[in-house]
Amino acid sequence: MVGNPPCPSALQAMRRVAFLREKWDRELGYALRKERWAFRGNRIAVRFPYECHDASGRWWRSYGNEWWEFTADGLMHRREASINDVPIAEADRRIFGSRPAAERGVALPLCDDLTPGGEWSGERPHAAQRPRRRTE
């Protein structure tokens, strides 16, 4: 599409704001890491994990992929995402604060790139050496 997308109606805008408020009220302690996966022209694809807890204190880790398409003047025109939410124990959290300098430019771990204690080793072990995914 060339030019700006049409402006949303007032009702659409209010629904979007309500959706975001509910999401932010639900995803407490939100911590995110994103990695650029690919880009070409006016499109960017990223992969990410994020962690948060709900009002009851239950922790979640979400993995996903997202792609964005931009207009010629740099405004986001389209966004699509696929996200998988997995319940975790608070002790299994891996994302704390800003991304450390040592991790910048390093590929994000896949959901099964964990040591037996649940930490990311920083390496990509051969599939046969990877610990099994934990299930709850």
PDB file of C-alpha atoms in Angstrom:
ATOM      1  CA  MET A   1       0.000   0.000   0.000  1.00  0.00           C
ATOM      2  CA  VAL A   2       1.276   3.448  -0.892  1.00  0.00           C
ATOM      3  CA  GLY A   3       0.737   6.299   1.538  1.00  0.00           C
ATOM      4  CA  ASN A   4      -0.786   6.188   4.974  1.00  0.00           C
ATOM      5  CA  PRO A   5      -3.373   3.598   5.962  1.00  0.00           C
ATOM      6  CA  PRO A   6      -6.834   5.003   6.657  1.00  0.00           C
ATOM      7  CA  CYS A   7      -7.334   6.451  10.127  1.00  0.00           C
ATOM      8  CA  PRO A   8      -9.324   4.223  12.481  1.00  0.00           C
ATOM      9  CA  SER A   9     -12.748   5.391  13.538  1.00  0.00           C
ATOM     10  CA  ALA A  10     -13.154   6.720  17.070  1.00  0.00           C
ATOM     11  CA  LEU A  11     -14.818   3.438  18.073  1.00  0.00           C
ATOM     12  CA  GLN A  12     -11.954   1.370  16.604  1.00  0.00           C
ATOM     13  CA  ALA A  13      -9.413   3.560  18.383  1.00  0.00           C
ATOM     14  CA  MET A  14     -11.258   3.193  21.721  1.00  0.00           C
ATOM     15  CA  ARG A  15     -11.350  -0.603  21.278  1.00  0.00           C
ATOM     16  CA  ARG A  16      -7.617  -0.693  20.566  1.00  0.00           C
ATOM     17  CA  VAL A  17      -6.863   1.399  23.649  1.00  0.00           C
ATOM     18  CA  ALA A  18      -9.129  -0.834  25.788  1.00  0.00           C
ATOM     19  CA  PHE A  19      -7.400  -3.953  24.411  1.00  0.00           C
ATOM     20  CA  LEU A  20      -3.962  -2.560  25.273  1.00  0.00           C
ATOM     21  CA  ARG A  21      -5.032  -1.469  28.767  1.00  0.00           C
ATOM     22  CA  GLU A  22      -6.382  -4.963  29.481  1.00  0.00           C
ATOM     23  CA  LYS A  23      -3.181  -6.532  28.124  1.00  0.00           C
ATOM     24  CA  TRP A  24      -0.959  -4.269  30.239  1.00  0.00           C
ATOM     25  CA  ASP A  25      -3.107  -4.876  33.343  1.00  0.00           C
ATOM     26  CA  ARG A  26      -2.798  -8.632  32.757  1.00  0.00           C
ATOM     27  CA  GLU A  27       0.933  -8.803  31.908  1.00  0.00           C
ATOM     28  CA  LEU A  28       2.626  -7.545  35.069  1.00  0.00           C
ATOM     29  CA  GLY A  29       6.413  -7.461  35.496  1.00  0.00           C
ATOM     30  CA  TYR A  30       6.752  -7.660  31.705  1.00  0.00           C
ATOM     31  CA  ALA A  31      10.290  -8.304  30.413  1.00  0.00           C
ATOM     32  CA  LEU A  32      11.032  -8.724  26.693  1.00  0.00           C
ATOM     33  CA  ARG A  33      13.905  -9.667  24.394  1.00  0.00           C
ATOM     34  CA  LYS A  34      13.650  -9.268  20.614  1.00  0.00           C
ATOM     35  CA  GLU A  35      15.987 -10.354  17.868  1.00  0.00           C
ATOM     36  CA  ARG A  36      15.801  -9.219  14.257  1.00  0.00           C
ATOM     37  CA  TRP A  37      15.255 -12.369  12.234  1.00  0.00           C
ATOM     38  CA  ALA A  38      15.119 -10.963   8.713  1.00  0.00           C
ATOM     39  CA  PHE A  39      14.408  -7.791   6.797  1.00  0.00           C
ATOM     40  CA  ARG A  40      13.879  -6.738   3.207  1.00  0.00           C
ATOM     41  CA  GLY A  41      12.451  -3.574   1.754  1.00  0.00           C
ATOM     42  CA  ASN A  42       9.673  -2.343   4.018  1.00  0.00           C
ATOM     43  CA  ARG A  43       9.336  -5.578   6.056  1.00  0.00           C
ATOM     44  CA  ILE A  44      11.026  -6.734   9.253  1.00  0.00           C
ATOM     45  CA  ALA A  45      10.611 -10.091  11.013  1.00  0.00           C
ATOM     46  CA  VAL A  46      11.606 -10.610  14.647  1.00  0.00           C
ATOM     47  CA  ARG A  47      11.565 -13.478  17.122  1.00  0.00           C
ATOM     48  CA  PHE A  48      11.174 -13.015  20.841  1.00  0.00           C
ATOM     49  CA  PRO A  49      10.608 -14.416  24.293  1.00  0.00           C
ATOM     50  CA  TYR A  50       8.975 -12.392  27.038  1.00  0.00           C
ATOM     51  CA  GLU A  51       8.032 -13.132  30.620  1.00  0.00           C
ATOM     52  CA  CYS A  52       5.370 -11.675  32.873  1.00  0.00           C
ATOM     53  CA  HIS A  53       3.082 -12.608  35.732  1.00  0.00           C
ATOM     54  CA  ASP A  54      -0.638 -12.217  36.125  1.00  0.00           C
ATOM     55  CA  ALA A  55      -2.562 -10.689  39.038  1.00  0.00           C
ATOM     56  CA  SER A  56      -2.574 -14.052  40.859  1.00  0.00           C
ATOM     57  CA  GLY A  57       1.252 -14.191  40.728  1.00  0.00           C
ATOM     58  CA  ARG A  58       1.442 -16.972  38.118  1.00  0.00           C
ATOM     59  CA  TRP A  59       4.441 -16.529  35.781  1.00  0.00           C
ATOM     60  CA  TRP A  60       4.358 -17.010  32.017  1.00  0.00           C
ATOM     61  CA  ARG A  61       6.971 -17.172  29.290  1.00  0.00           C
ATOM     62  CA  SER A  62       5.812 -16.395  25.780  1.00  0.00           C
ATOM     63  CA  TYR A  63       7.723 -17.250  22.617  1.00  0.00           C
ATOM     64  CA  GLY A  64       6.870 -15.892  19.252  1.00  0.00           C
ATOM     65  CA  ASN A  65       7.567 -14.491  15.855  1.00  0.00           C
ATOM     66  CA  GLU A  66       6.307 -11.190  14.588  1.00  0.00           C
ATOM     67  CA  TRP A  67       6.536  -9.325  11.326  1.00  0.00           C
ATOM     68  CA  TRP A  68       5.975  -5.710  10.527  1.00  0.00           C
ATOM     69  CA  GLU A  69       5.288  -3.917   7.263  1.00  0.00           C
ATOM     70  CA  PHE A  70       5.873  -0.174   6.968  1.00  0.00           C
ATOM     71  CA  THR A  71       4.528   2.567   4.717  1.00  0.00           C
ATOM     72  CA  ALA A  72       6.859   4.634   2.530  1.00  0.00           C
ATOM     73  CA  ASP A  73       7.013   7.314   5.247  1.00  0.00           C
ATOM     74  CA  GLY A  74       7.997   4.798   7.948  1.00  0.00           C
ATOM     75  CA  LEU A  75       4.682   4.240   9.730  1.00  0.00           C
ATOM     76  CA  MET A  76       3.738   0.695  10.674  1.00  0.00           C
ATOM     77  CA  HIS A  77       1.049  -0.442   8.267  1.00  0.00           C
ATOM     78  CA  ARG A  78       0.664  -4.085   9.243  1.00  0.00           C
ATOM     79  CA  ARG A  79       1.683  -6.269  12.168  1.00  0.00           C
ATOM     80  CA  GLU A  80       1.192 -10.008  12.528  1.00  0.00           C
ATOM     81  CA  ALA A  81       2.360 -12.187  15.393  1.00  0.00           C
ATOM     82  CA  SER A  82       2.265 -15.800  16.484  1.00  0.00           C
ATOM     83  CA  ILE A  83       2.774 -16.222  20.235  1.00  0.00           C
ATOM     84  CA  ASN A  84       2.844 -19.317  22.457  1.00  0.00           C
ATOM     85  CA  ASP A  85       2.295 -18.820  26.201  1.00  0.00           C
ATOM     86  CA  VAL A  86       3.866 -21.346  28.591  1.00  0.00           C
ATOM     87  CA  PRO A  87       3.324 -21.312  32.375  1.00  0.00           C
ATOM     88  CA  ILE A  88       6.603 -21.261  34.338  1.00  0.00           C
ATOM     89  CA  ALA A  89       7.654 -21.190  37.965  1.00  0.00           C
ATOM     90  CA  GLU A  90       9.069 -17.867  39.140  1.00  0.00           C
ATOM     91  CA  ALA A  91      12.365 -19.694  39.782  1.00  0.00           C
ATOM     92  CA  ASP A  92      12.528 -20.570  36.054  1.00  0.00           C
ATOM     93  CA  ARG A  93      12.544 -16.938  34.889  1.00  0.00           C
ATOM     94  CA  ARG A  94      15.414 -16.000  32.556  1.00  0.00           C
ATOM     95  CA  ILE A  95      14.754 -12.377  31.622  1.00  0.00           C
ATOM     96  CA  PHE A  96      15.708  -9.733  34.176  1.00  0.00           C
ATOM     97  CA  GLY A  97      16.071  -6.030  33.413  1.00  0.00           C
ATOM     98  CA  SER A  98      17.948  -4.702  30.405  1.00  0.00           C
ATOM     99  CA  ARG A  99      19.769  -7.114  28.130  1.00  0.00           C
ATOM    100  CA  PRO A 100      23.378  -7.387  29.389  1.00  0.00           C
ATOM    101  CA  ALA A 101      26.086  -6.058  27.066  1.00  0.00           C
ATOM    102  CA  ALA A 102      27.574  -9.567  26.797  1.00  0.00           C
ATOM    103  CA  GLU A 103      24.297 -10.825  25.273  1.00  0.00           C
ATOM    104  CA  ARG A 104      23.913  -8.048  22.697  1.00  0.00           C
ATOM    105  CA  GLY A 105      24.365  -9.378  19.186  1.00  0.00           C
ATOM    106  CA  VAL A 106      24.109 -12.979  20.445  1.00  0.00           C
ATOM    107  CA  ALA A 107      21.212 -15.049  19.113  1.00  0.00           C
ATOM    108  CA  LEU A 108      18.394 -15.487  21.603  1.00  0.00           C
ATOM    109  CA  PRO A 109      18.040 -18.971  23.069  1.00  0.00           C
ATOM    110  CA  LEU A 110      15.381 -21.278  21.758  1.00  0.00           C
ATOM    111  CA  CYS A 111      12.924 -22.558  24.327  1.00  0.00           C
ATOM    112  CA  ASP A 112      14.944 -25.769  24.780  1.00  0.00           C
ATOM    113  CA  ASP A 113      18.441 -24.201  24.897  1.00  0.00           C
ATOM    114  CA  LEU A 114      18.518 -24.601  28.661  1.00  0.00           C
ATOM    115  CA  THR A 115      20.910 -26.217  31.058  1.00  0.00           C
ATOM    116  CA  PRO A 116      19.389 -28.755  33.478  1.00  0.00           C
ATOM    117  CA  GLY A 117      19.048 -25.940  36.031  1.00  0.00           C
ATOM    118  CA  GLY A 118      17.038 -23.853  33.570  1.00  0.00           C
ATOM    119  CA  GLU A 119      19.704 -21.286  32.665  1.00  0.00           C
ATOM    120  CA  TRP A 120      20.654 -20.457  29.123  1.00  0.00           C
ATOM    121  CA  SER A 121      24.149 -21.736  28.484  1.00  0.00           C
ATOM    122  CA  GLY A 122      24.877 -19.158  25.779  1.00  0.00           C
ATOM    123  CA  GLU A 123      25.697 -21.976  23.376  1.00  0.00           C
ATOM    124  CA  ARG A 124      23.576 -23.920  20.964  1.00  0.00           C
ATOM    125  CA  PRO A 125      24.088 -27.570  21.912  1.00  0.00           C
ATOM    126  CA  HIS A 126      23.540 -30.326  19.402  1.00  0.00           C
ATOM    127  CA  ALA A 127      19.910 -31.492  19.528  1.00  0.00           C
ATOM    128  CA  ALA A 128      20.891 -34.838  21.097  1.00  0.00           C
ATOM    129  CA  GLN A 129      22.609 -32.960  23.941  1.00  0.00           C
ATOM    130  CA  ARG A 130      19.731 -30.595  24.673  1.00  0.00           C
ATOM    131  CA  PRO A 131      17.801 -31.226  27.866  1.00  0.00           C
ATOM    132  CA  ARG A 132      14.197 -32.245  27.441  1.00  0.00           C
ATOM    133  CA  ARG A 133      11.607 -29.513  27.627  1.00  0.00           C
ATOM    134  CA  ARG A 134       9.938 -29.318  30.975  1.00  0.00           C
ATOM    135  CA  THR A 135       6.193 -29.687  31.099  1.00  0.00           C
ATOM    136  CA  GLU A 136       3.838 -28.670  33.863  1.00  0.00           C
TER     137      GLU A 136
END
